[in-house]
Short mmCIF file of C-alpha atoms in Angstrom, two decimals:
data_model
loop_
_atom_site.label_atom_id
_atom_site.label_comp_id
_atom_site.label_asym_id
_atom_site.label_seq_id
_atom_site.Cartn_x
_atom_site.Cartn_y
_atom_site.Cartn_z
CA MET B 54 14.47 -8.73 8.03
CA SER B 55 11.86 -6.74 6.12
CA SER B 56 11.40 -7.18 2.39
CA ARG B 57 12.82 -3.70 1.86
CA GLY B 58 15.91 -4.66 3.87
CA ILE B 59 16.38 -7.83 1.82
CA PHE B 60 16.11 -5.93 -1.48
CA SER B 61 18.51 -3.24 -0.25
CA LEU B 62 21.00 -5.95 0.70
CA LEU B 63 20.71 -7.65 -2.69
CA SER B 64 21.05 -4.39 -4.60
CA SER B 65 24.22 -3.44 -2.70
CA ASN B 66 26.30 -6.24 -4.20
CA GLN B 67 29.01 -5.32 -6.70
CA ALA B 68 27.47 -7.27 -9.60
CA TYR B 69 24.46 -4.96 -9.50
CA GLN B 70 26.35 -1.80 -8.60
CA ASN B 71 28.77 -2.15 -11.53
CA ALA B 72 26.17 -3.08 -14.14
CA GLU B 73 24.75 -0.62 -16.69
CA LYS B 74 21.10 0.10 -15.84
CA GLU B 75 17.83 1.41 -17.25
CA TRP B 76 14.76 2.74 -15.53
CA HIS B 77 11.45 1.24 -16.63
CA ILE B 78 8.40 3.15 -15.49
CA GLU B 79 4.75 2.20 -15.68
CA LEU B 80 1.56 3.46 -14.09
CA ASP B 81 0.59 1.95 -10.74
CA PHE B 82 -2.77 3.74 -10.33
CA TYR B 83 -4.42 7.09 -10.93
CA TYR B 84 -7.25 9.25 -9.66
CA LYS B 85 -8.93 12.07 -11.57
CA TYR B 86 -11.52 14.72 -10.84
CA TRP B 87 -13.35 17.41 -12.74
CA TYR B 88 -12.00 20.74 -11.54
CA ASP B 89 -15.49 22.23 -11.69
CA LEU B 90 -16.34 20.15 -8.61
CA VAL B 91 -13.65 22.04 -6.68
CA ALA B 92 -14.16 25.48 -8.20
CA ARG B 93 -17.96 25.30 -7.77
CA PRO B 94 -18.36 22.80 -4.91
CA THR B 95 -22.07 23.32 -4.20
CA ASP B 96 -23.32 23.33 -7.78
CA MET B 97 -24.46 19.72 -7.60
CA LEU B 98 -26.69 19.76 -4.54
CA GLU B 99 -26.93 22.34 -1.78
CA HIS B 100 -26.13 19.78 0.90
CA VAL B 101 -23.19 18.16 -0.96
CA ASP B 102 -19.77 19.85 -0.78
CA THR B 103 -17.89 18.17 -3.63
CA LYS B 104 -14.66 20.04 -2.90
CA ARG B 105 -14.59 18.74 0.67
CA SER B 106 -15.28 15.20 -0.54
CA ILE B 107 -12.46 15.31 -3.13
CA VAL B 108 -9.94 16.84 -0.73
CA SER B 109 -10.85 14.27 1.94
CA PHE B 110 -10.43 11.40 -0.52
CA LEU B 111 -7.02 12.71 -1.67
CA LYS B 112 -5.86 13.13 1.92
CA ASN B 113 -6.87 9.56 2.76
CA LEU B 114 -5.20 8.33 -0.43
CA LYS B 115 -1.96 10.07 0.49
CA ASN B 116 -2.04 8.60 4.02
CA GLU B 117 -2.78 5.12 2.68
CA ILE B 118 0.21 5.28 0.34
CA GLU B 119 2.54 6.61 3.03
CA GLU B 120 1.62 3.71 5.32
CA LYS B 121 3.08 1.31 2.73
CA LEU B 122 5.84 3.34 1.07
CA GLU B 123 6.60 6.95 0.29
CA LYS B 124 5.69 8.14 -3.18
CA ARG B 125 5.12 11.38 -5.06
CA PHE B 126 2.10 12.13 -7.23
CA VAL B 127 2.71 13.30 -10.78
CA TYR B 128 -0.32 15.29 -11.90
CA PHE B 129 -1.62 16.37 -15.28
CA ILE B 130 -3.83 19.42 -15.67
CA CYS B 131 -5.90 18.67 -18.77
CA SER B 132 -8.45 20.45 -20.89
CA ARG B 133 -11.38 18.69 -22.56
CA GLU B 134 -14.05 19.85 -24.95
CA ARG B 135 -16.94 21.20 -22.90
CA VAL B 136 -19.96 18.87 -22.73
CA ARG B 137 -23.35 19.66 -21.21
CA PHE B 138 -26.81 18.15 -21.20
CA ASN B 139 -29.25 19.90 -23.47
CA ILE B 140 -31.95 20.68 -20.92
CA LYS B 141 -34.18 22.18 -23.62
CA LYS B 142 -34.85 18.72 -25.06
CA LYS B 143 -36.34 16.01 -22.88
CA PRO B 144 -34.96 12.45 -22.96
CA SER B 145 -37.09 9.96 -24.91
CA TYR B 146 -37.43 6.18 -24.89
CA ASN B 147 -37.77 3.63 -27.71
CA PRO B 148 -39.64 0.53 -26.39
CA PHE B 149 -38.61 -1.54 -29.42
CA THR B 150 -34.85 -1.05 -29.04
CA GLY B 151 -34.79 -0.32 -25.30
CA ASN B 152 -32.70 2.79 -25.99
CA LYS B 153 -33.00 5.96 -23.96
CA LYS B 154 -32.21 8.99 -26.10
CA ILE B 155 -30.45 11.89 -24.34
CA HIS B 156 -29.43 15.18 -25.93
CA ILE B 157 -26.11 16.90 -25.22
CA LEU B 158 -24.21 20.02 -26.30
CA ILE B 159 -20.53 19.86 -27.25
CA GLY B 160 -17.95 22.63 -27.29
CA GLU B 161 -18.11 26.37 -26.94
CA LYS B 162 -20.46 26.55 -29.95
CA GLU B 163 -22.76 23.93 -28.35
CA TYR B 164 -22.83 21.47 -31.21
CA LYS B 165 -25.94 19.32 -30.74
CA LYS B 166 -25.59 15.55 -30.46
CA THR B 167 -27.90 12.72 -29.47
CA ILE B 168 -26.60 9.78 -27.46
CA ARG B 169 -28.37 6.47 -26.82
CA CYS B 170 -27.95 4.14 -23.86
CA LYS B 171 -29.79 1.30 -22.17
CA PHE B 172 -30.62 0.84 -18.51
CA PHE B 173 -30.69 -2.65 -17.03
CA ASP B 174 -32.43 -3.67 -13.79
CA GLU B 175 -30.58 -6.40 -11.90
CA GLU B 176 -33.68 -7.63 -10.03
CA THR B 177 -35.97 -8.08 -13.02
CA LYS B 178 -33.10 -8.84 -15.43
CA LYS B 179 -34.71 -6.55 -17.97
CA HIS B 180 -34.02 -3.25 -19.62
CA TYR B 181 -36.32 -0.49 -18.45
CA ASN B 182 -37.22 3.14 -19.00
CA PRO B 183 -36.05 5.15 -15.97
CA GLU B 184 -37.25 8.60 -15.02
CA ILE B 185 -34.43 11.05 -15.75
CA TYR B 186 -34.00 14.59 -14.48
CA LEU B 187 -31.40 16.83 -16.12
CA ARG B 188 -29.44 19.94 -15.28
CA ASP B 189 -26.75 21.11 -17.66
CA LYS B 190 -23.95 19.44 -15.65
CA TYR B 191 -25.82 16.69 -13.79
CA ILE B 192 -28.17 13.80 -14.36
CA THR B 193 -30.45 12.13 -11.82
CA ILE B 194 -31.66 8.61 -12.63
CA LYS B 195 -34.57 7.05 -10.74
CA PHE B 196 -34.38 3.26 -10.42
CA LEU B 197 -37.30 0.82 -10.39
CA ASN B 198 -36.91 0.27 -6.64
CA GLY B 199 -37.51 3.98 -6.00
CA ASN B 200 -33.89 4.89 -5.27
CA SER B 201 -32.13 7.48 -7.36
CA CYS B 202 -28.58 8.39 -8.32
CA THR B 203 -27.16 11.79 -9.26
CA MET B 204 -23.90 12.03 -11.20
CA THR B 205 -21.99 14.53 -13.30
CA ILE B 206 -22.27 14.47 -17.07
CA HIS B 207 -18.66 13.25 -17.24
CA ASP B 208 -19.26 10.39 -14.82
CA PHE B 209 -22.32 9.43 -16.84
CA LEU B 210 -20.50 9.48 -20.19
CA GLU B 211 -17.64 7.46 -18.76
CA ALA B 212 -19.92 4.91 -17.08
CA THR B 213 -21.90 4.36 -20.27
CA ASN B 214 -18.71 4.42 -22.38
CA ILE B 215 -20.14 6.93 -24.84
CA ASN B 216 -17.67 7.76 -27.61
CA LEU B 217 -17.70 11.45 -28.56
CA GLY B 218 -14.22 11.63 -30.09
CA ILE B 219 -12.89 13.79 -27.23
CA ASP B 220 -9.55 13.35 -25.45
CA SER B 221 -7.77 14.91 -22.47
CA LYS B 222 -5.23 17.46 -23.66
CA VAL B 223 -2.31 17.78 -21.24
CA GLU B 224 -1.73 21.47 -20.57
CA TYR B 225 0.52 21.26 -17.49
CA VAL B 226 2.54 18.63 -15.60
CA GLY B 227 3.64 18.85 -11.97
CA PHE B 228 4.45 16.67 -8.98
CA THR B 229 3.52 16.88 -5.34
CA LYS B 230 3.65 15.07 -2.01
CA ASN B 231 0.28 16.54 -1.00
CA PRO B 232 -2.43 16.04 -3.64
CA ASP B 233 -5.06 17.30 -1.21
CA THR B 234 -3.59 20.82 -1.31
CA ARG B 235 -1.77 21.07 -4.65
CA PRO B 236 -3.17 22.06 -7.08
CA THR B 237 -6.58 21.88 -5.34
CA ASN B 238 -5.99 24.93 -3.11
CA GLY B 239 -6.24 27.28 -6.10
CA ALA B 240 -2.90 29.06 -5.40
CA HIS B 241 -1.23 27.23 -8.26
CA THR B 242 0.35 29.29 -11.04
CA GLY B 243 0.21 26.53 -13.65
CA LEU B 244 -3.45 25.81 -12.95
CA ASN B 245 -4.32 29.50 -13.02
CA ASP B 246 -2.49 29.92 -16.34
CA VAL B 247 -4.39 27.02 -17.88
CA ILE B 248 -7.73 28.24 -16.56
CA TYR B 249 -7.08 31.77 -17.81
CA ASN B 250 -5.47 30.97 -21.17
CA VAL B 251 -7.30 27.83 -22.23
CA ILE B 252 -10.31 26.79 -20.26
CA ASP B 253 -12.33 29.46 -18.46
CA GLU B 254 -15.94 28.79 -19.52
CA LYS B 255 -14.96 27.44 -22.95
CA LYS B 256 -13.66 24.01 -21.93
CA ASP B 257 -13.66 21.60 -19.01
CA SER B 258 -10.60 20.96 -16.87
CA PHE B 259 -9.55 17.67 -15.29
CA ILE B 260 -6.76 16.92 -12.82
CA TYR B 261 -5.19 13.46 -13.13
CA PHE B 262 -3.04 12.25 -10.22
CA ASN B 263 -0.66 9.43 -11.15
CA VAL B 264 1.49 7.14 -9.01
CA PHE B 265 4.17 5.19 -10.87
CA LYS B 266 6.14 2.01 -10.44
CA VAL B 267 9.82 2.67 -11.06
CA TYR B 268 12.01 -0.35 -11.79
CA SER B 269 15.77 -0.44 -12.20
CA LYS B 270 16.83 -3.14 -14.68
CA ALA B 271 20.44 -4.26 -15.03
CA ASP B 272 22.31 -6.92 -16.99
CA ASN B 273 25.74 -8.01 -15.83
CA SER B 274 27.14 -10.10 -18.69
CA ILE B 275 30.39 -10.86 -16.84
CA HIS B 276 28.54 -12.65 -14.03
CA ASN B 277 25.62 -13.67 -16.28
CA LEU B 278 23.14 -12.02 -13.91
CA ASN B 279 19.97 -10.00 -14.53
CA PHE B 280 18.50 -7.69 -11.91
CA VAL B 281 15.10 -6.00 -11.57
CA PHE B 282 14.52 -3.89 -8.47
CA ALA B 283 11.73 -1.46 -7.60
CA ASN B 284 13.28 1.84 -6.61
CA SER B 285 10.76 2.13 -3.76
CA MET B 286 12.23 -1.05 -2.23
CA ILE B 287 15.94 -0.24 -2.52
CA ASP B 288 15.87 3.59 -2.22
CA GLU B 289 18.57 3.87 -4.85
CA VAL B 290 17.19 7.29 -5.76
CA ASN B 291 15.37 9.33 -3.12
CA VAL B 292 11.63 9.86 -3.53
CA ASP B 293 11.78 13.60 -4.27
CA MET B 294 14.38 13.17 -6.99
CA GLU B 295 12.36 10.28 -8.44
CA GLY B 296 9.21 12.44 -8.53
CA SER B 297 11.06 15.41 -10.01
CA ILE B 298 12.59 13.27 -12.78
CA LEU B 299 9.20 11.77 -13.66
CA GLU B 300 7.59 15.21 -13.74
CA LYS B 301 10.24 16.63 -16.05
CA CYS B 302 10.19 13.59 -18.35
CA PHE B 303 6.47 14.14 -18.91
CA ILE B 304 6.97 17.91 -19.32
CA LEU B 305 9.53 17.19 -22.05
CA TYR B 306 7.33 14.54 -23.67
CA PHE B 307 4.02 16.42 -23.78
CA ASN B 308 5.82 19.73 -24.43
CA SER B 309 2.67 21.78 -23.86
CA ASP B 310 2.51 25.29 -25.29
CA ASN B 311 0.97 26.39 -21.98
CA GLN B 312 3.95 25.26 -19.88
CA PHE B 313 6.44 27.62 -21.46
CA ARG B 314 7.15 29.69 -18.33
CA ASN B 315 9.98 27.52 -16.95
CA LYS B 316 10.61 25.15 -19.88
CA ASN B 317 14.35 25.92 -20.20
CA LYS B 318 14.85 25.57 -16.47
CA GLU B 319 12.98 22.23 -16.41
CA TYR B 320 15.11 20.99 -19.32
CA ASP B 321 18.38 21.93 -17.61
CA GLU B 322 17.29 20.36 -14.30
CA LEU B 323 16.32 17.10 -15.99
CA ARG B 324 19.60 16.94 -17.85
CA SER B 325 21.50 17.58 -14.62
CA SER B 326 19.52 14.82 -12.87
CA LEU B 327 20.24 12.32 -15.65
CA VAL B 328 23.96 13.15 -15.50
CA LYS B 329 23.84 12.43 -11.76
CA LEU B 330 21.93 9.16 -12.29
CA ALA B 331 24.49 7.97 -14.82
CA LYS B 332 27.46 8.98 -12.70
CA GLU B 333 26.27 7.71 -9.32
CA ASN B 334 23.95 4.82 -10.27
CA LYS B 335 24.91 3.89 -13.87
CA ILE B 336 21.29 4.53 -14.92
CA ASN B 337 21.60 5.65 -18.54
CA SER B 338 18.07 5.77 -19.92
CA ILE B 339 14.49 6.17 -18.77
CA ASN B 340 11.74 4.16 -20.46
CA ILE B 341 8.18 5.24 -19.71
CA HIS B 342 4.97 3.44 -20.65
CA TYR B 343 1.90 5.48 -19.74
CA ALA B 344 -1.45 3.79 -20.25
CA LEU B 345 -4.51 3.78 -18.00
CA SER B 346 -6.46 0.65 -17.17
CA ASP B 347 -9.63 1.00 -19.25
CA ASN B 348 -10.01 1.99 -22.87
CA ASN B 349 -12.45 4.90 -22.67
CA GLU B 350 -12.24 8.51 -23.76
CA TYR B 351 -11.29 9.78 -20.33
CA GLU B 352 -8.08 7.74 -20.55
CA VAL B 353 -6.94 9.05 -23.93
CA PHE B 354 -4.38 11.88 -23.93
CA SER B 355 -2.80 14.37 -26.30
CA SER B 356 -0.99 17.71 -26.08
CA SER B 357 0.09 20.61 -28.26
CA LYS B 358 2.88 18.41 -29.65
CA VAL B 359 1.65 14.84 -29.08
CA LYS B 360 -1.05 13.09 -31.09
CA THR B 361 -4.08 11.55 -29.43
CA ASN B 362 -3.33 8.07 -28.10
CA HIS B 363 -4.45 5.63 -25.42
CA GLU B 364 -0.81 4.63 -24.79
CA HIS B 365 2.28 6.82 -24.52
CA PHE B 366 5.60 4.99 -24.71
CA PHE B 367 8.86 6.93 -24.85
CA THR B 368 12.55 6.78 -23.89
CA ILE B 369 14.65 9.69 -22.63
CA LYS B 370 18.45 9.69 -22.64
CA ASN B 371 21.14 12.26 -21.97
CA GLU B 372 23.31 12.45 -25.09
CA ILE B 373 26.46 14.48 -25.68
CA ASP B 374 24.51 17.22 -27.46
CA GLY B 375 21.56 17.25 -25.04
CA LEU B 376 18.51 15.29 -24.05
CA SER B 377 16.99 12.94 -26.62
CA ILE B 378 13.46 11.62 -26.61
CA GLU B 379 12.36 8.63 -28.65
CA LYS B 380 8.59 8.34 -29.06
CA ARG B 381 7.17 4.94 -29.96
#
């Protein structure tokens, strides 16, 4: 018998079925990309199609997940303060500190800032002064061995863990089975709204795809038993309903001003889903802990209603007078 079959058998016993339950949800993994790489796919190099590369990666990621178990992707469309290299000022090197000084521009008003970083050569085990070539969105670094690497300004800032005091502001939340086509295909109302109302040329936009672990926890005091089952292993709640509930929990939590179009409908659908969970599965609350793996600025989130934080921990319940959300 497969592991899924064993878990389904265990979860079908009356001690589990009759127990009061909670969902506990945490991030399994995520993937993000700068939307500019899809909207302007040949900006980087003429012979590199970044859109095709991103879509191909997402398609392979979806197939890899489906080979193991079926899941839905919950995605965040986020805005970030625009950052660009200041190509009018050449990078400089301090031989005493080993720091390379690079100049950048922040925000629509292009606030000038200088960042410092060091480059280390693995073969010589020494810091060195690489040749650097800049465009406003890209940096090319030439290594001592003659090879070179080109990356976006965002990849560079993340790799060097430069702190600029910028976070990812969640403007829209959705869920999809096919991350390679939604919202990447451009025919996405939420994405278009965010681009038009918020971002355009004033800010940068990032898409974060998240896959979550969903656990059902139950305590049966009569039989003195505790249960913890992954929903993906017991199929207590089907995958589309799971994805829809997660999407709407995050919509309610982040409560973005830019996702007003269907907010009342999303609220009513979530409440209806929680009523069904409680009635059919005795699942009475949903506890979500959202935190990415590394502590850098590209993993810090906020929204119109939520303060900047590296971790987002909240509980949603369906009370008599409506949905309640407890932020921790």
